[in-house]
Short mmCIF file of C-alpha atoms and ligand atoms in Angstrom, two decimals:
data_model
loop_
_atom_site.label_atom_id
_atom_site.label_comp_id
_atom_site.label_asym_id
_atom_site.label_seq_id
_atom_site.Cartn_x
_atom_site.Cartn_y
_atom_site.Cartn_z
CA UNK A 874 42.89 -62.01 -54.30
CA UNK A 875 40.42 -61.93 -57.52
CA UNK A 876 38.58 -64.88 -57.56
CA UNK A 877 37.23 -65.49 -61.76
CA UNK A 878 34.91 -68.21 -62.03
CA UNK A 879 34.97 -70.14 -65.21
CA UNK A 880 33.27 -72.04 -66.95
CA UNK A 881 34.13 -75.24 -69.18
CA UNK A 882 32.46 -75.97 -72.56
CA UNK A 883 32.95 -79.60 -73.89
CA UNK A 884 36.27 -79.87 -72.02
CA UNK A 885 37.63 -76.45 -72.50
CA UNK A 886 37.41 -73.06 -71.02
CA UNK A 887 35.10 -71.12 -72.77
CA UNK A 888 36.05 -67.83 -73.88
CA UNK A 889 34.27 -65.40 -72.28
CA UNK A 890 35.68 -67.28 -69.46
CA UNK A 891 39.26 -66.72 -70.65
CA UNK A 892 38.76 -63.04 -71.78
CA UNK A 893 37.49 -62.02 -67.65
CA UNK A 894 40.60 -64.47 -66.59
CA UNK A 895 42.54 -62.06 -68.30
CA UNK A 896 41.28 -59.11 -67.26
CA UNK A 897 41.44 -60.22 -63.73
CA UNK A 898 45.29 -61.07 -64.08
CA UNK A 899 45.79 -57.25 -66.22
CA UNK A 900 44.09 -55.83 -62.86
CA UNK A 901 45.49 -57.46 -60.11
CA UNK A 902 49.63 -57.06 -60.78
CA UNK A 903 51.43 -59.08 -59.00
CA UNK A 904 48.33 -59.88 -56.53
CA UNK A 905 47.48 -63.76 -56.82
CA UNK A 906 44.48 -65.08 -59.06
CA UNK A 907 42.57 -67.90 -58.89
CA UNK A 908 40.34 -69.94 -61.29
CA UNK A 909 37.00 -71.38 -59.51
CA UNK A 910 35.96 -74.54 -61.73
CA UNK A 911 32.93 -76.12 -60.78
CA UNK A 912 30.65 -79.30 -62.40
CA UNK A 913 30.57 -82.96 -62.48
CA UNK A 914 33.94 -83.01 -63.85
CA UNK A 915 36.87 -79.92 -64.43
CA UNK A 916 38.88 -81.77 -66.92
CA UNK A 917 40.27 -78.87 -68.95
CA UNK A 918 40.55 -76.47 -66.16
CA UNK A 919 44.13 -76.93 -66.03
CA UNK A 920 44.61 -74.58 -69.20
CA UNK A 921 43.53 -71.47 -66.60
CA UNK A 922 47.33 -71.16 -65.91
CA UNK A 923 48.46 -70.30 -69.34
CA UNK A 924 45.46 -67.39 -69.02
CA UNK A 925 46.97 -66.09 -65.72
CA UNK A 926 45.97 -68.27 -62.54
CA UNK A 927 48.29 -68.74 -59.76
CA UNK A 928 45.71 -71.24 -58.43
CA UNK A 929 42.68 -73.56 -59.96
CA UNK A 930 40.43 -74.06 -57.48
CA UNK A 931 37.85 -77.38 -58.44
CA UNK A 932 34.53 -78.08 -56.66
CA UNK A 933 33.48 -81.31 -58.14
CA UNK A 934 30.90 -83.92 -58.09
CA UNK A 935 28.05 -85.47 -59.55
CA UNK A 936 25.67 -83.16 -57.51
CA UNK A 937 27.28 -80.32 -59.75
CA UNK A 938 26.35 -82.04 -63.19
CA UNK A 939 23.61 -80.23 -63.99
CA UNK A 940 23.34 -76.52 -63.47
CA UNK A 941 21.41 -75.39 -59.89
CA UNK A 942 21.12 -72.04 -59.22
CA UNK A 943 20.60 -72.66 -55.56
CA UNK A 944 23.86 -75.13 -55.30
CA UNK A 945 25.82 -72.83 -57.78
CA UNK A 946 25.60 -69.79 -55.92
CA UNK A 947 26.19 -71.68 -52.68
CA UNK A 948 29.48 -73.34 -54.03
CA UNK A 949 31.14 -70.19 -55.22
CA UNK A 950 30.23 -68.33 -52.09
CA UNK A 951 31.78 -70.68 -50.12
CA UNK A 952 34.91 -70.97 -52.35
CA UNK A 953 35.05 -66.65 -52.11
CA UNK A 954 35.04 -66.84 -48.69
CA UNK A 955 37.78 -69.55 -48.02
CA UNK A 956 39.99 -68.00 -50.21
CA UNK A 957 39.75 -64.72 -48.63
CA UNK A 958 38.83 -63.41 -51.89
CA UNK A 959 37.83 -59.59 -52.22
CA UNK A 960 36.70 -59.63 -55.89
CA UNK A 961 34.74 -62.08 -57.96
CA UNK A 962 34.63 -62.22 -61.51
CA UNK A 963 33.30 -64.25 -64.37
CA UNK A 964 31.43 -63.46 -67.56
CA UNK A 965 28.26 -62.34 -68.55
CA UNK A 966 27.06 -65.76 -70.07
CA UNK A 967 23.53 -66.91 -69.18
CA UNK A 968 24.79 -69.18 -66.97
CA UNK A 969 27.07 -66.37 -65.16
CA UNK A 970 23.77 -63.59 -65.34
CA UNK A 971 22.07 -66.42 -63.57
CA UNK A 972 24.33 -67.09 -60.68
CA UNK A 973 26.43 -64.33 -60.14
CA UNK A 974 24.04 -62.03 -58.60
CA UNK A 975 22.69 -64.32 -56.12
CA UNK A 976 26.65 -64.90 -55.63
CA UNK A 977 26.59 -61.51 -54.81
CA UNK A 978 23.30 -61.24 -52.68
CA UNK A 979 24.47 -64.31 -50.65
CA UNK A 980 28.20 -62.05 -49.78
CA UNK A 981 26.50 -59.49 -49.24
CA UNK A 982 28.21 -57.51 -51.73
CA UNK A 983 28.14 -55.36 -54.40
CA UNK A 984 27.31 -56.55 -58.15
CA UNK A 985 28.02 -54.61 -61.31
CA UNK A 986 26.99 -56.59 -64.75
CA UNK A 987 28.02 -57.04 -68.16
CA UNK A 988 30.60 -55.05 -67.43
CA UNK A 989 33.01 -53.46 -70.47
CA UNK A 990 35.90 -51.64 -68.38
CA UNK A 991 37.04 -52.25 -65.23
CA UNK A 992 40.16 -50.67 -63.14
CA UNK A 993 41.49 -50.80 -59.79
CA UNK A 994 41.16 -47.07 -57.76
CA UNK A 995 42.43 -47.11 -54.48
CA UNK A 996 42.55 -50.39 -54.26
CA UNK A 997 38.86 -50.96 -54.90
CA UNK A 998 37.23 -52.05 -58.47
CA UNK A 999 35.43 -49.96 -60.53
CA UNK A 1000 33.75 -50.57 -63.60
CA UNK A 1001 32.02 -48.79 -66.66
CA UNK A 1002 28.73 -50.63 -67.84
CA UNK A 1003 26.29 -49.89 -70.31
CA UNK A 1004 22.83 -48.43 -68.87
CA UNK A 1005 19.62 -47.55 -70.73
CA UNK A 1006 19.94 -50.39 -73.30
CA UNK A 1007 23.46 -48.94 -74.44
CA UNK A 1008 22.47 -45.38 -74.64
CA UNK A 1009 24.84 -44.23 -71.71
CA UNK A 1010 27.59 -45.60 -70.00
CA UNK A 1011 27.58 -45.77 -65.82
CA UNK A 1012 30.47 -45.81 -63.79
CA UNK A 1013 29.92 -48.00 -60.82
CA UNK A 1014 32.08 -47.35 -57.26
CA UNK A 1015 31.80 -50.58 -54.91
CA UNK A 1016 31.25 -49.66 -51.40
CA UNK A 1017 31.13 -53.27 -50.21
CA UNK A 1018 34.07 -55.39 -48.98
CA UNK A 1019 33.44 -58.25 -51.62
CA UNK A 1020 32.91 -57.12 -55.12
CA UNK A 1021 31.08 -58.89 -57.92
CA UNK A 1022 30.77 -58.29 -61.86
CA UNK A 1023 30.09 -60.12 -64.59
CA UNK A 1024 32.41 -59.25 -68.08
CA UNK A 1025 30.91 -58.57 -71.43
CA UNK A 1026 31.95 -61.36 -73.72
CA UNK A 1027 34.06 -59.92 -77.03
CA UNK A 1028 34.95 -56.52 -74.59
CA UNK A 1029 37.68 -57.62 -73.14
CA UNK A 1030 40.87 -59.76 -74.41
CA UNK A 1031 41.66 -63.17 -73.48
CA UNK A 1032 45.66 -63.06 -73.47
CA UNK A 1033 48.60 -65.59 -72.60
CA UNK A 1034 50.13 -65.16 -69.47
CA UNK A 1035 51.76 -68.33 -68.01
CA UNK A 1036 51.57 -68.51 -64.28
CA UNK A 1037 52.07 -71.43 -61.75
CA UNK A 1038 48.32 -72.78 -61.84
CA UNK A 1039 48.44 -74.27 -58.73
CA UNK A 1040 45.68 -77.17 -58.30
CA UNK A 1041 43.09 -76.96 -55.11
CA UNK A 1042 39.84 -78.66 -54.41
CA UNK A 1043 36.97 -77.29 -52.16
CA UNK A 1044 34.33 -79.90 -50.62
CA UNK A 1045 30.95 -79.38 -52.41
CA UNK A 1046 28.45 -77.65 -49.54
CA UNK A 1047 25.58 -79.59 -48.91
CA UNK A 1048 22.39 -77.12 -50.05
CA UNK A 1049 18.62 -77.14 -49.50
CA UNK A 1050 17.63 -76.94 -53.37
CA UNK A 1051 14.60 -74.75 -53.61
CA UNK A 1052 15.09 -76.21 -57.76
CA UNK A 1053 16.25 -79.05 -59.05
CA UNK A 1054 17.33 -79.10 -63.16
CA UNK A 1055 15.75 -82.08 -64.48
CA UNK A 1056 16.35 -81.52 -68.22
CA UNK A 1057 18.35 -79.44 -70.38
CA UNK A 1058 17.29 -79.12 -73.94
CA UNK A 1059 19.81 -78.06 -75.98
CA UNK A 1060 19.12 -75.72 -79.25
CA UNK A 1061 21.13 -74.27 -81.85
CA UNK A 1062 22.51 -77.59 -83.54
CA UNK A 1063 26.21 -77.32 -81.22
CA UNK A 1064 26.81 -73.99 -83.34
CA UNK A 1065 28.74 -71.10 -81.43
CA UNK A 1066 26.25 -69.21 -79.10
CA UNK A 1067 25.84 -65.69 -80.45
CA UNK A 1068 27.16 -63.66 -77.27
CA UNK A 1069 30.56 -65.34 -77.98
CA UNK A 1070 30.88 -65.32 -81.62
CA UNK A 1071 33.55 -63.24 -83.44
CA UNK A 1072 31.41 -62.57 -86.21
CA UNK A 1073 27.87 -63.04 -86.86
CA UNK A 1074 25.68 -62.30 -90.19
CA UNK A 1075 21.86 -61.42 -88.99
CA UNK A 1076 18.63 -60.92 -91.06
CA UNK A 1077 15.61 -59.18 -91.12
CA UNK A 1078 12.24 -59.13 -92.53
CA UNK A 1079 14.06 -57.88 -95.50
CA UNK A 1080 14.86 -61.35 -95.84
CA UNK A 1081 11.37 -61.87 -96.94
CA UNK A 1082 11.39 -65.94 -95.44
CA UNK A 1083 12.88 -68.20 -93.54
CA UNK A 1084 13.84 -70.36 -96.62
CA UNK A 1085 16.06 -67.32 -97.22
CA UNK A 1086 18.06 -67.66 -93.98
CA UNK A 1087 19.84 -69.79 -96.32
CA UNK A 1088 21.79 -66.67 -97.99
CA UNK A 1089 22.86 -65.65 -94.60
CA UNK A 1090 24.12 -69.21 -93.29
CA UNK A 1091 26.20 -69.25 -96.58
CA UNK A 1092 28.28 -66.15 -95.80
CA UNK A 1093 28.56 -67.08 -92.31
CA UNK A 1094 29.70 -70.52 -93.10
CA UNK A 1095 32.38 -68.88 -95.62
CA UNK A 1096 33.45 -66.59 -93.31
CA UNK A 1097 33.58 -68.20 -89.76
CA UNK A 1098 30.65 -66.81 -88.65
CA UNK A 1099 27.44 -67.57 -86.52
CA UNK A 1100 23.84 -66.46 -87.97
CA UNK A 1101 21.80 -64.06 -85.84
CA UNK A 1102 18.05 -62.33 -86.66
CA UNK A 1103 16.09 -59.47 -85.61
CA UNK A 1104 13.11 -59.90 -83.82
CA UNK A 1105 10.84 -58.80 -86.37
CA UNK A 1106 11.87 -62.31 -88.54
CA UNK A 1107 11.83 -64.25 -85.49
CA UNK A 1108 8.21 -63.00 -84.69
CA UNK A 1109 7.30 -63.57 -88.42
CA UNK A 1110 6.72 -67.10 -87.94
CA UNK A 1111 9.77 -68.08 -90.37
CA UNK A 1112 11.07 -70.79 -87.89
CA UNK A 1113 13.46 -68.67 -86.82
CA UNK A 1114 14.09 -69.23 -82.73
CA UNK A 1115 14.09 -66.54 -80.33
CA UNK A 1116 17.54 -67.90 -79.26
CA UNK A 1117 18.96 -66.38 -82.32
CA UNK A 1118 17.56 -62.71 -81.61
CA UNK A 1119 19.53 -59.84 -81.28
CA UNK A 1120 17.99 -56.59 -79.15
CA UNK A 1121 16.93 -55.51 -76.05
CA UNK A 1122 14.45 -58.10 -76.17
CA UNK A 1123 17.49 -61.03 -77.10
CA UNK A 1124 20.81 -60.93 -77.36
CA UNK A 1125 23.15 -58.68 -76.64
CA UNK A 1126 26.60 -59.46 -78.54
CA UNK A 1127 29.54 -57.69 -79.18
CA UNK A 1128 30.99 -59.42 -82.49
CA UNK A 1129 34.38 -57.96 -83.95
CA UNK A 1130 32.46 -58.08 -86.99
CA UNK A 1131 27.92 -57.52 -87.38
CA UNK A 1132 26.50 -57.95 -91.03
CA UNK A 1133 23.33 -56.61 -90.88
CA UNK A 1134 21.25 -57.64 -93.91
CA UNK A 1135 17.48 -56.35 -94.36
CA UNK A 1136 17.39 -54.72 -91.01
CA UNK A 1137 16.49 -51.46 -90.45
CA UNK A 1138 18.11 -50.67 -87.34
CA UNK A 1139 15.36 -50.21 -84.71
CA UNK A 1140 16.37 -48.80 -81.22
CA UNK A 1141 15.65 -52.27 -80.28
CA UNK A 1142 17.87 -53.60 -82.14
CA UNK A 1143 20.71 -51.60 -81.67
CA UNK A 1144 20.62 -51.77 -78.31
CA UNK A 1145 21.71 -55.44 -78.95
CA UNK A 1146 24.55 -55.18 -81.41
CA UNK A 1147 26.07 -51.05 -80.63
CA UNK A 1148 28.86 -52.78 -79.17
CA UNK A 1149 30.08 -54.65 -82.49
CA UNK A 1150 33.51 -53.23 -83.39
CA UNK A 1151 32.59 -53.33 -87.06
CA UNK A 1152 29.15 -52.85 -88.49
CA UNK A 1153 28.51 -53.94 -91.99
CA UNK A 1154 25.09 -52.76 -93.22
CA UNK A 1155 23.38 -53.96 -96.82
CA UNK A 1156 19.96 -52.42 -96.80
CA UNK A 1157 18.24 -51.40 -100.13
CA UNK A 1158 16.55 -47.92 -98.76
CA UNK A 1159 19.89 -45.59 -98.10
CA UNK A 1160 17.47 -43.50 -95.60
CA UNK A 1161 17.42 -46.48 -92.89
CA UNK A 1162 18.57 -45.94 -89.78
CA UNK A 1163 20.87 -48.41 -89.30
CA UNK A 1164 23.68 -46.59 -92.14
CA UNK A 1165 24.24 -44.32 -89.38
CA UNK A 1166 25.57 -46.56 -86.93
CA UNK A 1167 27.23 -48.90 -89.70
CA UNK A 1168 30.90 -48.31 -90.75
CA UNK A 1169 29.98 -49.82 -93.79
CA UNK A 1170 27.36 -49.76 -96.05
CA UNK A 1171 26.05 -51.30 -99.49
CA UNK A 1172 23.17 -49.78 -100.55
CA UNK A 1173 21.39 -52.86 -102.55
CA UNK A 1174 18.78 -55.42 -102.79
CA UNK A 1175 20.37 -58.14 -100.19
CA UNK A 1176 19.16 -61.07 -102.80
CA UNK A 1177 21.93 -59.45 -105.17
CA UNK A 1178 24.73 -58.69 -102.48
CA UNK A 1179 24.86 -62.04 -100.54
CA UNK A 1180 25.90 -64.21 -102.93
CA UNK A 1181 28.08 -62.42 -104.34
CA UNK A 1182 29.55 -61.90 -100.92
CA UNK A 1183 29.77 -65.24 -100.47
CA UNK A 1184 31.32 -66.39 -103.74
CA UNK A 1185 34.12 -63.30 -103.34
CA UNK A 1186 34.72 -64.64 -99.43
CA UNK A 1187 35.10 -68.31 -100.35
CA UNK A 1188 37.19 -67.24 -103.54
CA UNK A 1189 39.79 -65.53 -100.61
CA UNK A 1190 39.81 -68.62 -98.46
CA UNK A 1191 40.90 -70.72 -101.55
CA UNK A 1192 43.16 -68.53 -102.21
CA UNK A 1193 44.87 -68.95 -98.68
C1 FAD B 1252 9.59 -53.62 -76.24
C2 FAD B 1252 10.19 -53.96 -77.57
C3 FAD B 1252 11.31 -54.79 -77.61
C4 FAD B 1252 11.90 -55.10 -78.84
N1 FAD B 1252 13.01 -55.92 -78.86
C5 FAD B 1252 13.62 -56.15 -80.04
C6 FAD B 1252 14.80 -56.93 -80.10
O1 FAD B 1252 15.29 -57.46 -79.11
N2 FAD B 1252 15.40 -57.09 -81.30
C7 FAD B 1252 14.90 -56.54 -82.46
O2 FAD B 1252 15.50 -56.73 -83.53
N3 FAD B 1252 13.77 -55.81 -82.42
C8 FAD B 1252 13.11 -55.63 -81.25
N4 FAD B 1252 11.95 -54.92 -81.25
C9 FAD B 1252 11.31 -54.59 -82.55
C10 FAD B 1252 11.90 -53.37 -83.23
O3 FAD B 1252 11.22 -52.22 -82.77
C11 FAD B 1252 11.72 -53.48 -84.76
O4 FAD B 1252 10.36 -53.68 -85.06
C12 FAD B 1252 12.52 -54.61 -85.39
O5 FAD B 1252 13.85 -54.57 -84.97
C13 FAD B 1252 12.46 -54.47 -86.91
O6 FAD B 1252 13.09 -55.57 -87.49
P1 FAD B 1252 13.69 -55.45 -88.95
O7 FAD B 1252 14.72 -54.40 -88.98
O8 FAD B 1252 14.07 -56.83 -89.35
O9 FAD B 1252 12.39 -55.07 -89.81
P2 FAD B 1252 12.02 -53.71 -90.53
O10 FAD B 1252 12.08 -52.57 -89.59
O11 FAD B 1252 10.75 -53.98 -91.23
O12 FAD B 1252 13.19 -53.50 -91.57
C14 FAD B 1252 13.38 -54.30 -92.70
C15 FAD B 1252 14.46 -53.65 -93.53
O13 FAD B 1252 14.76 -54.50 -94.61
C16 FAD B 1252 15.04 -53.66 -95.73
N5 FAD B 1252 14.84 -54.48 -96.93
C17 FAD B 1252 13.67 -54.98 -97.41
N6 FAD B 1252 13.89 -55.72 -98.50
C18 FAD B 1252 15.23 -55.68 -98.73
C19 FAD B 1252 16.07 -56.25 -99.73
N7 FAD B 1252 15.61 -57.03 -100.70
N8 FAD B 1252 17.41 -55.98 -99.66
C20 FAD B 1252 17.92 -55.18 -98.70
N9 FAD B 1252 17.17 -54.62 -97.73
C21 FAD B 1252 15.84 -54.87 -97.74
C22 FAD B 1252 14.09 -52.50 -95.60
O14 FAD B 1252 14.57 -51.36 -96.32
C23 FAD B 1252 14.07 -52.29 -94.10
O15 FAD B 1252 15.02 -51.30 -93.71
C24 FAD B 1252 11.35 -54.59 -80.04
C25 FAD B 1252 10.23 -53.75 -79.98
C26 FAD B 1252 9.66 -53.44 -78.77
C27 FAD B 1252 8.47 -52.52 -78.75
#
């Protein structure tokens, strides 16, 4: 059995969540699934059937209402072993880079992470994951009984595929906490966290100030997007939060659609947005580096080109 361990954003199953669901239920056949909910409450979880599970497994209690590493890791142990399970999945949000590994170390098993392929050889998983901040790809073999990995979020596809969703809950294990969470501060204003978003517009120091974030939160607004930056405006004092960075350094997305506006294209950067399927680059010196990775490019001053972006993408949505 694959065990995929999701989690549940303001009542539903977040996508990254849905996407490794999916993959798990491509990779297994006929073999059963199972969706591992755990927190205060699961309400929502039940939508994990129309994704693929045969079975929604829920560990819940007030214990689990704020995220422990320590409890976490002990819960979905637990629920790998009493399932039988001999693979674990689950994406590659910070929550899931937190707590799979010492998932992992706890089974005893192997761990691959952000994952972007995966296939069954032999019965046995094995996945392709990026190494040397994108540079190469590394095909990883388990040799363990149990294996863990975490999925990319944008890589893979989260796809319909009604199956019986049978509903099971696990006791919650009682743990020695070497942490307890005693406050999570929120940032970002509720807006879509970059490493999930579709489409994101980021900015550079060509954007001269933060005041002029303001271009870039117009075209994402008109287009369904999220706003991202590059580390060299986040470091510039502009007001800009390290939450938004893209780069080795930040985040590491994988948008079906990356606007870069006044970056350069550092390796630094790259190494945080290669995986875009479309790159969109407006840059006003046609030497920078980051034309060669773009599929697009617009040579111009970005003061010119982004509102007239925006006015020609909120002229096609009226137009819908
Ligand atoms: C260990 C380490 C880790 C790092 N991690 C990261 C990371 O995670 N993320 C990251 O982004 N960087 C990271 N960096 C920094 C990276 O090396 C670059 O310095 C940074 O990415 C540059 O940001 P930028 O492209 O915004 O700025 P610049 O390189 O200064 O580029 C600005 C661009 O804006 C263009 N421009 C200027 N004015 C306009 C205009 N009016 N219209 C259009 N274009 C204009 C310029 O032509 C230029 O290409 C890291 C560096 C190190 C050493």
């Amino acid at each position: 059995m694959i065990l995929v361990f999701c989690e549940l954003k303001d009542g539903k199953i977040r996508k990254a969540s849905l996407e490794a669901l999916s993959e798990a239920r491509k990779l297994s056949g006929e073999a059963p699934v199972a969706a591992l909910f755990v927190g205060a409450s699961c309400a929502g979880s039940s939508d994990a059937a129309a994704f693929g599970a045969d079975a929604i497994i829920k560990v819940e209690g007030p214990a689990l209402g704020a995220y422990s590493s320590d409890l976490f890791a002990a819960v979905i142990a637990d629920a790998v072993k009493a399932k039988g399970a001999t693979a674990l999945l689950g994406a590659a949000t910070p929550l899931g880079k937190d707590v799979l590994p010492r998932v992992a170390a706890k089974l005893d098993a192997g761990y691959a992470a952000e994952v972007t392929s995966l296939a069954l050889v032999g019965g046995k998983l094995q996945a392709i994951r990026p190494v040397y901040a994108g540079k190469a790809f590394a095909t990883v073999d388990f040799t363990s009984g149990i294996q863990v990995a975490s999925t990319r979020p944008n890589v893979f596809s989260a796809t319909e595929c009604p199956k019986a969703g049978a509903v099971e809950t696990l006791p919650v294990p009682a743990v020695d906490f070497k942490a307890i969470v005693k406050e999570i501060l929120a940032k970002g204003g509720g807006k879509q966290d970059l490493t999930e978003a579709d489409v994101i517009v980021a900015g550079g120091r060509g954007l001269k100030e933060g005041a002029n974030f303001k271009l870039l939160e117009d075209l994402a607004d008109a287009i369904g997007g999220v706003v991202g930056a590059s580390r060299a405006a986040v470091d510039a004092g502009w007001g800009i939060p390290h939450s938004m960075q893209v780069g080795q350094t930040g985040k590491v997305v994988s948008p079906t659609l990356y606007i870069a506006c006044g970056i350069s294209g550092a390796i630094q950067h790259v190494a945080g947005m290669s995986g875009s399927k479309v790159i969109v680059a407006i840059n006003k010196d046609p030497e920078a580096p980051i034309f060669k990775l773009a599929n697009y490019g617009i040579v111009g001053d970005l003061f010119e080109v982004l509102p007239e972006l925006t006015k020609a993408a909120k002229a096609l949505s009226l137009a819908k």
